[in-house]
CSV table of C-alpha atoms and ligand atoms in Angstrom, one decimal:
chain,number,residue,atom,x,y,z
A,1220,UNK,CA,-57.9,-17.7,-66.0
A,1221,UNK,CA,-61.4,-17.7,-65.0
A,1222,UNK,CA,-63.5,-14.6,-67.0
A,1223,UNK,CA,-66.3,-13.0,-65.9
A,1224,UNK,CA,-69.4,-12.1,-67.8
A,1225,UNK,CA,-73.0,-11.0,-67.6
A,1226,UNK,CA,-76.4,-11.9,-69.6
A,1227,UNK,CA,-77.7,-9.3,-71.3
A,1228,UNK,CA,-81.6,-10.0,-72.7
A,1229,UNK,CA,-82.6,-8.1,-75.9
A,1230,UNK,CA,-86.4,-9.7,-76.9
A,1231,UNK,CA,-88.8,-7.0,-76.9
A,1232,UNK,CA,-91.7,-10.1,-76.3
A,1233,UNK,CA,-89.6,-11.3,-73.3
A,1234,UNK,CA,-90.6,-9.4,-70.3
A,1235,UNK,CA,-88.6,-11.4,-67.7
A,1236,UNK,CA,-86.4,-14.0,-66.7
A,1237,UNK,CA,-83.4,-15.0,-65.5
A,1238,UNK,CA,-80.8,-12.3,-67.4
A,1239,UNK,CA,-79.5,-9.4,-65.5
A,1240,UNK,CA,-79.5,-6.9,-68.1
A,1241,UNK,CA,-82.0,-6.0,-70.6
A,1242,UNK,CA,-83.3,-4.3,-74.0
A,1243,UNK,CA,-80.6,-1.5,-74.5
A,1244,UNK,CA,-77.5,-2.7,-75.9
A,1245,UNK,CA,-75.3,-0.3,-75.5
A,1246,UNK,CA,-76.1,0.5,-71.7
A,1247,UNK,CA,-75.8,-2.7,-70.4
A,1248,UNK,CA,-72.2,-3.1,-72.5
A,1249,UNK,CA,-70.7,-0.2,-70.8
A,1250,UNK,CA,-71.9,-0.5,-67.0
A,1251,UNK,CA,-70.6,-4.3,-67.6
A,1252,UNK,CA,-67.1,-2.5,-68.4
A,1253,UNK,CA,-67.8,0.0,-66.0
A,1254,UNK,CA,-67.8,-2.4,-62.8
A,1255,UNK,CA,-65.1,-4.8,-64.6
A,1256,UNK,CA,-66.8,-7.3,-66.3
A,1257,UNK,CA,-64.5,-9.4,-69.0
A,1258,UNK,CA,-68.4,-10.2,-71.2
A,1259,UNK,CA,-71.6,-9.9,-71.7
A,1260,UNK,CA,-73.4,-12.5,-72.9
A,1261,UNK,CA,-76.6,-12.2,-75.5
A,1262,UNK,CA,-79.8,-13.3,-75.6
A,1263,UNK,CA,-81.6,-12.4,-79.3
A,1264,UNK,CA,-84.5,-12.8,-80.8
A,1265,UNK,CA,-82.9,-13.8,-84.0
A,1266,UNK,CA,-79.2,-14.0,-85.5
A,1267,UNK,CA,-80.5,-10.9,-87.6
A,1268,UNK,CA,-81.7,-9.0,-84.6
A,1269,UNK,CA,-78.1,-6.9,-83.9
A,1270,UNK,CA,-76.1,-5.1,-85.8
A,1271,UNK,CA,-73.0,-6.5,-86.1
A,1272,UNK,CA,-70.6,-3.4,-87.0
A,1273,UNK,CA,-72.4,-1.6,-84.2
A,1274,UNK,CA,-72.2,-4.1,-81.6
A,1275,UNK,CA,-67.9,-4.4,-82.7
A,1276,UNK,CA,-67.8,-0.7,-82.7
A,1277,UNK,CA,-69.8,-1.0,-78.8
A,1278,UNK,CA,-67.5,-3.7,-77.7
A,1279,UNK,CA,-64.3,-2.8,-79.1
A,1280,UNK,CA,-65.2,1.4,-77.3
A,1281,UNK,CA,-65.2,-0.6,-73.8
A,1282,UNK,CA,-62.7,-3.6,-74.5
A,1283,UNK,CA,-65.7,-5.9,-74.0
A,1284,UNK,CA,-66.2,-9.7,-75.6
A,1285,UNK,CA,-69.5,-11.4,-76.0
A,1286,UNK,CA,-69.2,-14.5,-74.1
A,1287,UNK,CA,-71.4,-16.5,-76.0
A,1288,UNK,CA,-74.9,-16.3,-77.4
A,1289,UNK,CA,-78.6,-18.3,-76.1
A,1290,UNK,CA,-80.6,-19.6,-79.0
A,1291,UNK,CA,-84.0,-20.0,-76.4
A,1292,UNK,CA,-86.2,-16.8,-78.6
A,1293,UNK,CA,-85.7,-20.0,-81.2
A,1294,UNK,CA,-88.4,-21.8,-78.6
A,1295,UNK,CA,-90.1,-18.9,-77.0
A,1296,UNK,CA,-90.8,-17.2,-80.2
A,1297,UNK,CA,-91.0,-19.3,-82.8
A,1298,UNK,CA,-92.0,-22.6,-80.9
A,1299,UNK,CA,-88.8,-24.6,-82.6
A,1300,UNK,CA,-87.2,-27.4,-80.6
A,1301,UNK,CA,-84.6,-30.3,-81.9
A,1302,UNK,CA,-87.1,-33.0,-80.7
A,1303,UNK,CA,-90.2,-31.8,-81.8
A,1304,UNK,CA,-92.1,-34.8,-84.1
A,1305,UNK,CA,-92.5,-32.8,-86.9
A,1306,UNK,CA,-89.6,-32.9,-89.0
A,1307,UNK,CA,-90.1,-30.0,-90.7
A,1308,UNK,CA,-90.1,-27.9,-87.0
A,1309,UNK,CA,-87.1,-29.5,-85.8
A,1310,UNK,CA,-84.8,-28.9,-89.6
A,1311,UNK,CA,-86.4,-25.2,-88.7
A,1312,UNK,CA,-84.8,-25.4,-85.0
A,1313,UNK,CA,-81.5,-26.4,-86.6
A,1314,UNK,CA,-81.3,-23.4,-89.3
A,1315,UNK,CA,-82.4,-21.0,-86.1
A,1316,UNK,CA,-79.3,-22.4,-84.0
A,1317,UNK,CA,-76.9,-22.5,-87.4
A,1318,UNK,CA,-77.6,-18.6,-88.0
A,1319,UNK,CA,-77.1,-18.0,-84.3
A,1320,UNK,CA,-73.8,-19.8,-84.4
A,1321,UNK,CA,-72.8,-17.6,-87.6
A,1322,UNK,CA,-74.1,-14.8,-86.2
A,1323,UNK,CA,-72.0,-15.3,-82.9
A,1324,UNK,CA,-68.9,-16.5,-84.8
A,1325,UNK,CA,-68.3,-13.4,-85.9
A,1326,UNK,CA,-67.3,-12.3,-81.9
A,1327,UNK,CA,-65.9,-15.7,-81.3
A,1328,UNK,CA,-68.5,-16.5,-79.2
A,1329,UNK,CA,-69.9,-19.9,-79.1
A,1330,UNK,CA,-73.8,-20.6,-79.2
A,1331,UNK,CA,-75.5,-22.6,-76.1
A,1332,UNK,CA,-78.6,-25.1,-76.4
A,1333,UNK,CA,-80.7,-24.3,-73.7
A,1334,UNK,CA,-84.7,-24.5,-73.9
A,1335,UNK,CA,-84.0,-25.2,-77.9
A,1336,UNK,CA,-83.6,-28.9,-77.3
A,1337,UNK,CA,-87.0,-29.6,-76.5
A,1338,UNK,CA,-88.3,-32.5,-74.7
A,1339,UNK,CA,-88.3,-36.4,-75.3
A,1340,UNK,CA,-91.7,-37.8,-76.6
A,1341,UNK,CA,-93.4,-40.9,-75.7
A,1342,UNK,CA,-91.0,-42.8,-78.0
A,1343,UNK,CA,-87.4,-41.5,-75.8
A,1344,UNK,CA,-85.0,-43.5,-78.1
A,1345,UNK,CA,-86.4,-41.6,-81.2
A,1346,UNK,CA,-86.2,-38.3,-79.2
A,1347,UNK,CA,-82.5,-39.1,-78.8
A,1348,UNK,CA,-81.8,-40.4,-82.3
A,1349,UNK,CA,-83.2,-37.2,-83.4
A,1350,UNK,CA,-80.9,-34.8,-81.0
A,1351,UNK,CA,-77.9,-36.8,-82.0
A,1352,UNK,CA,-78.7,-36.2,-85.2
A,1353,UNK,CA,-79.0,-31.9,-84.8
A,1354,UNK,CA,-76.2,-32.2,-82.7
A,1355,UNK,CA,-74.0,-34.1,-85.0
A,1356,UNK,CA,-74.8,-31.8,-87.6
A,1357,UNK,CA,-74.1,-28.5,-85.3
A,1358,UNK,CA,-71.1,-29.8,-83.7
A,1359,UNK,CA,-70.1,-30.0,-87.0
A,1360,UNK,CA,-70.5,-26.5,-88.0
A,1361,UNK,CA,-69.4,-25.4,-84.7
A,1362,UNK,CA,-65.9,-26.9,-85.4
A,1363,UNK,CA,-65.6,-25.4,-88.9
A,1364,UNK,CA,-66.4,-22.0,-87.4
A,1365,UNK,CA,-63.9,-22.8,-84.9
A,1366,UNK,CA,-65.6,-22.9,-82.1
A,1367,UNK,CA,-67.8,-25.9,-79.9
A,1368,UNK,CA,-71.0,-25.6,-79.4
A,1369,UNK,CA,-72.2,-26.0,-76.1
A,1370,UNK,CA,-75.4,-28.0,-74.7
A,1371,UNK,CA,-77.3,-27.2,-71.4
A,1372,UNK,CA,-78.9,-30.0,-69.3
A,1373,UNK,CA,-82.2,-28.3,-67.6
A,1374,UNK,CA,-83.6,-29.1,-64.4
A,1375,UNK,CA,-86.6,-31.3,-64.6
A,1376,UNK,CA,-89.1,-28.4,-65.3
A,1377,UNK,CA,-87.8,-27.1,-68.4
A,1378,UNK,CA,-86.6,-30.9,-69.9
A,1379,UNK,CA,-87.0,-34.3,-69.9
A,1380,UNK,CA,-83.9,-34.7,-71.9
A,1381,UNK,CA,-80.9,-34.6,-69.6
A,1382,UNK,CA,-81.1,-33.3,-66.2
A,1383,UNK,CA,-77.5,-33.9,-65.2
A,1384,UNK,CA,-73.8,-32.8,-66.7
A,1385,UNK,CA,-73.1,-36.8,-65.9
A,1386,UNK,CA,-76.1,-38.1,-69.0
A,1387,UNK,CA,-75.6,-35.5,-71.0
A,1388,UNK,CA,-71.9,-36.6,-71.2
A,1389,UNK,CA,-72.3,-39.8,-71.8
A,1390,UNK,CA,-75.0,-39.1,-74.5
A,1391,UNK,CA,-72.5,-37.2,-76.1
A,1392,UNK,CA,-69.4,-39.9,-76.2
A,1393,UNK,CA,-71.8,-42.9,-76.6
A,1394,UNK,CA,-73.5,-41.0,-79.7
A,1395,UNK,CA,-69.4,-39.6,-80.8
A,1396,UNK,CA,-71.1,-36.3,-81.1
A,1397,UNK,CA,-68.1,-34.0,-82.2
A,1398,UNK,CA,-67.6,-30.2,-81.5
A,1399,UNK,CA,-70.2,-30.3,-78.5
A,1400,UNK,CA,-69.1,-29.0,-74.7
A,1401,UNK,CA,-71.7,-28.6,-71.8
A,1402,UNK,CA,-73.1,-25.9,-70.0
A,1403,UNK,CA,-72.5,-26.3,-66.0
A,1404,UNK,CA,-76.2,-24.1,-64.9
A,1405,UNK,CA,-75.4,-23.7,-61.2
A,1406,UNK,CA,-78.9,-22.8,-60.6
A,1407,UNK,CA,-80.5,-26.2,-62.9
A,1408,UNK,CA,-77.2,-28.4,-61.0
A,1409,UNK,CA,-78.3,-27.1,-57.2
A,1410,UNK,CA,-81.9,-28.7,-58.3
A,1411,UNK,CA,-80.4,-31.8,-60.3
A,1412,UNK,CA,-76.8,-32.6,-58.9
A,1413,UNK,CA,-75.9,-34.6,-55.5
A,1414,UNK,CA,-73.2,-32.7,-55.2
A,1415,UNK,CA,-72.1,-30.0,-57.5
A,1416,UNK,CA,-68.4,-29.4,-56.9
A,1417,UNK,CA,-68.2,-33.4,-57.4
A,1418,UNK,CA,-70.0,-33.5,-60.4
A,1419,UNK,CA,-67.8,-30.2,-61.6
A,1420,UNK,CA,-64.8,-32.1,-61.2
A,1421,UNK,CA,-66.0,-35.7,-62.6
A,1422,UNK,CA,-67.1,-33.7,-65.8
A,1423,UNK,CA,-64.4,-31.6,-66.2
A,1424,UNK,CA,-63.0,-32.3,-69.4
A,1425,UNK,CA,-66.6,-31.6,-70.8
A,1426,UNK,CA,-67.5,-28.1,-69.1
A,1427,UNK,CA,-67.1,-25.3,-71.7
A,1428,UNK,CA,-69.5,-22.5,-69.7
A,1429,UNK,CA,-70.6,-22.0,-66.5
A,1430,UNK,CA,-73.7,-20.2,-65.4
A,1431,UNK,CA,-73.3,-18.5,-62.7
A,1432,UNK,CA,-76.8,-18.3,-60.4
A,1433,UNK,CA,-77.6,-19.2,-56.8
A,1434,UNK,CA,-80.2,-21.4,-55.7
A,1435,UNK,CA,-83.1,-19.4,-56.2
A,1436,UNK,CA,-81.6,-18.0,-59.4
A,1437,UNK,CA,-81.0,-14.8,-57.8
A,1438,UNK,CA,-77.0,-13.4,-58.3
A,1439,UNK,CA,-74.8,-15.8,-56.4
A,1440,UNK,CA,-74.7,-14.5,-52.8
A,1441,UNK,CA,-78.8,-14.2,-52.2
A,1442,UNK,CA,-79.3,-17.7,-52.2
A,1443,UNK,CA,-78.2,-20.8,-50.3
A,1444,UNK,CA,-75.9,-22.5,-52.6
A,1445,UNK,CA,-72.7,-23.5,-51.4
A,1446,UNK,CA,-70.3,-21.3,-53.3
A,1447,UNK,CA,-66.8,-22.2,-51.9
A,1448,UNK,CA,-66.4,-25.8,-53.0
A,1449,UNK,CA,-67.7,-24.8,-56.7
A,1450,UNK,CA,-65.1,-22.2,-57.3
A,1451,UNK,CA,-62.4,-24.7,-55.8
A,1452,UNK,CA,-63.7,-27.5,-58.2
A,1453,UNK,CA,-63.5,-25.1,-61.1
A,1454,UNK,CA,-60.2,-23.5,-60.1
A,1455,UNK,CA,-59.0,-27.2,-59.8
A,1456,UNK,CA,-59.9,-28.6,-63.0
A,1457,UNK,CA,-58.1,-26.0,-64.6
A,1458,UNK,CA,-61.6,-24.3,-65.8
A,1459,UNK,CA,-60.8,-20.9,-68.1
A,1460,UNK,CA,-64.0,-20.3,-69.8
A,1461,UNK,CA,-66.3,-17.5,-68.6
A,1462,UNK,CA,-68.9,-18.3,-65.3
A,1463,UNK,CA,-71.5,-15.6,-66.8
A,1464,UNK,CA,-74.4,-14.5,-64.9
A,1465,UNK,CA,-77.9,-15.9,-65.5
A,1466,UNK,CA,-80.1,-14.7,-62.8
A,1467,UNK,CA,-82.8,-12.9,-62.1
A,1468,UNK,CA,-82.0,-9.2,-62.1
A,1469,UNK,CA,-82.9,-8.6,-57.9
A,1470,UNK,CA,-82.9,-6.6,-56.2
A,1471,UNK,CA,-82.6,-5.0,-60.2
A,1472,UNK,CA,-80.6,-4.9,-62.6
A,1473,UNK,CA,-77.7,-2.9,-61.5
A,1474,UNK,CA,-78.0,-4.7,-57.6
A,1475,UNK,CA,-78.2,-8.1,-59.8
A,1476,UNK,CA,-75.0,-7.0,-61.5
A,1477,UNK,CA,-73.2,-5.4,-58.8
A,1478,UNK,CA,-73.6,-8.5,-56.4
A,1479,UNK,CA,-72.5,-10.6,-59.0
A,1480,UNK,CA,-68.9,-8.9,-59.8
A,1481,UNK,CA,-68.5,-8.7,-56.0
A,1482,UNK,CA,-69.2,-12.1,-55.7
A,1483,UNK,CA,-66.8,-13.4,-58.4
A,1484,UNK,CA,-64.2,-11.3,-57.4
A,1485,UNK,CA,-64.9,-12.8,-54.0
A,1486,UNK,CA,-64.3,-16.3,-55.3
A,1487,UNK,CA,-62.3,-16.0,-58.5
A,1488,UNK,CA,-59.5,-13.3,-58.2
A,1489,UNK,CA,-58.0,-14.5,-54.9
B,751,LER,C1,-80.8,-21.3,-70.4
B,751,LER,O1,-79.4,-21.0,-70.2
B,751,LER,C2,-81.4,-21.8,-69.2
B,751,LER,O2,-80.8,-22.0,-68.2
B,751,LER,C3,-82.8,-22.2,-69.2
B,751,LER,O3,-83.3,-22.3,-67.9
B,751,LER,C4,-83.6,-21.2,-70.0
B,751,LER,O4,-84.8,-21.8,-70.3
B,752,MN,MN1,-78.6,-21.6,-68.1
């Protein structure tokens, strides 16, 4: 069955972006429950930066699960990606994401690779030998935690890495890159993709997450992307993990999150 779940932003330096929730933990985990969310999933500055026993204690009060956890503060705060050239940045960016991945273990919840993979220098192949490598080693870790971790192809603004789920994928089998899964972005895929519900079902068997944003990155509804033939794809391929909602938070955030449980009760609980 296809879950549900929300993003829920808690860096103080962030002041926006695309995450429908943000700053107080505990609000945003219980008007999630409240309008039937199955998740919320985080967005932290560090794997230090929540209490574990109180965010149990929060989840376990409103039956709620983390979904899965961003590791981006790692680049927005501390300037770490897995490509930078300086070797001593990118082991940093690997012992931000491996702390995130404990950290997010502890709920089950798998950590994504979003803006912390960086961009490709002037030397691409090196780039690549040098995400293979932080992957390998994550994957890795991911598996002995019991999860996968899960990488994010980016529209063309944010990398010049891997734009598409198609690349990425191949990356991945052509490098044997264990214990990693992709991310489908709706939002980076409506820019990227030819045709999303095609490339859905062509990558299926690599599609761990799904973020769930219209075109504009405004919750799905307010935009133009065609919504109908990406549910069926997902509902076809047999998809259970959670579509979580990374959007903007318009109107605000409890519009943002009200429009988006409408919506994916609209095109997952039929
Ligand atoms: C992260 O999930 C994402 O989609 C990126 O656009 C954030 O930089
Ligand atoms: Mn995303």
């Amino acid at each position: 069955m296809i879950k549900s779940s929300v993003t829920l932003a808690l860096v103080s330096e962030i002041k926006q972006g695309p995450w429908i929730y943000w700053h107080d933990l505990r609000a945003a985990i219980q008007k999630a429950a409240g309008l039937g969310f199955d998740a919320v999933e985080l967005f932290t500055a560090s794997a230090q930066a929540v209490d574990v026993s109180e965010l149990k204690d929060c989840l376990a009060a409103h039956s709620m699960r983390i979904s899965a956890v961003g590791t981006g503060a790692g680049k927005v705060i501390h300037g770490l990606t897995l490509t930078d050239a300086d070797p001593e940045i990118r082991q940093k960016a690997v012992q931000f994401i491996a702390d995130m991945m404990r950290f997010g273990a502890q709920f089950e919840a798998p950590s994504i690779i979003g803006s912390m993979q960086g961009n490709a220098g002037l030397d691409r192949v090196a780039s690549l030998k040098d995400l293979a490598a932080s992957l390998k080693e994550l994957g890795a870790l991911a598996l002995s935690l019991g999860l996968e971790l899960i990488y994010e192809p980016l529209n063309r603004y944010e990398t010049n890495l891997f734009n598409r789920l198609e690349g990425a994928a191949a990356f991945l089998e052509a490098e044997e890159i264990a214990g990693v899964g992709l991310l489908a972005d709706l939002f980076h895929m409506n820019i990227e993709e030819e045709d999303l519900a095609a490339s859905i079902r062509k990558n299926a068997k690599w599609i761990r997450h799904v973020h769930f944003a219209d075109s504009n990155r405004r919750p799905i509804g307010f935009g133009h992307t065609e919504m109908n033939s990406v549910a069926k794809a997902l509902q076809d391929i047999g998809y259970n993990g959670y579509v979580s909602a990374e959007a903007f938070p318009w109107p605000d955030s409890d519009g943002a999150a009200a429009q988006t449980i409408h919506a994916f009760n609209h095109y997952f609980k039929k």
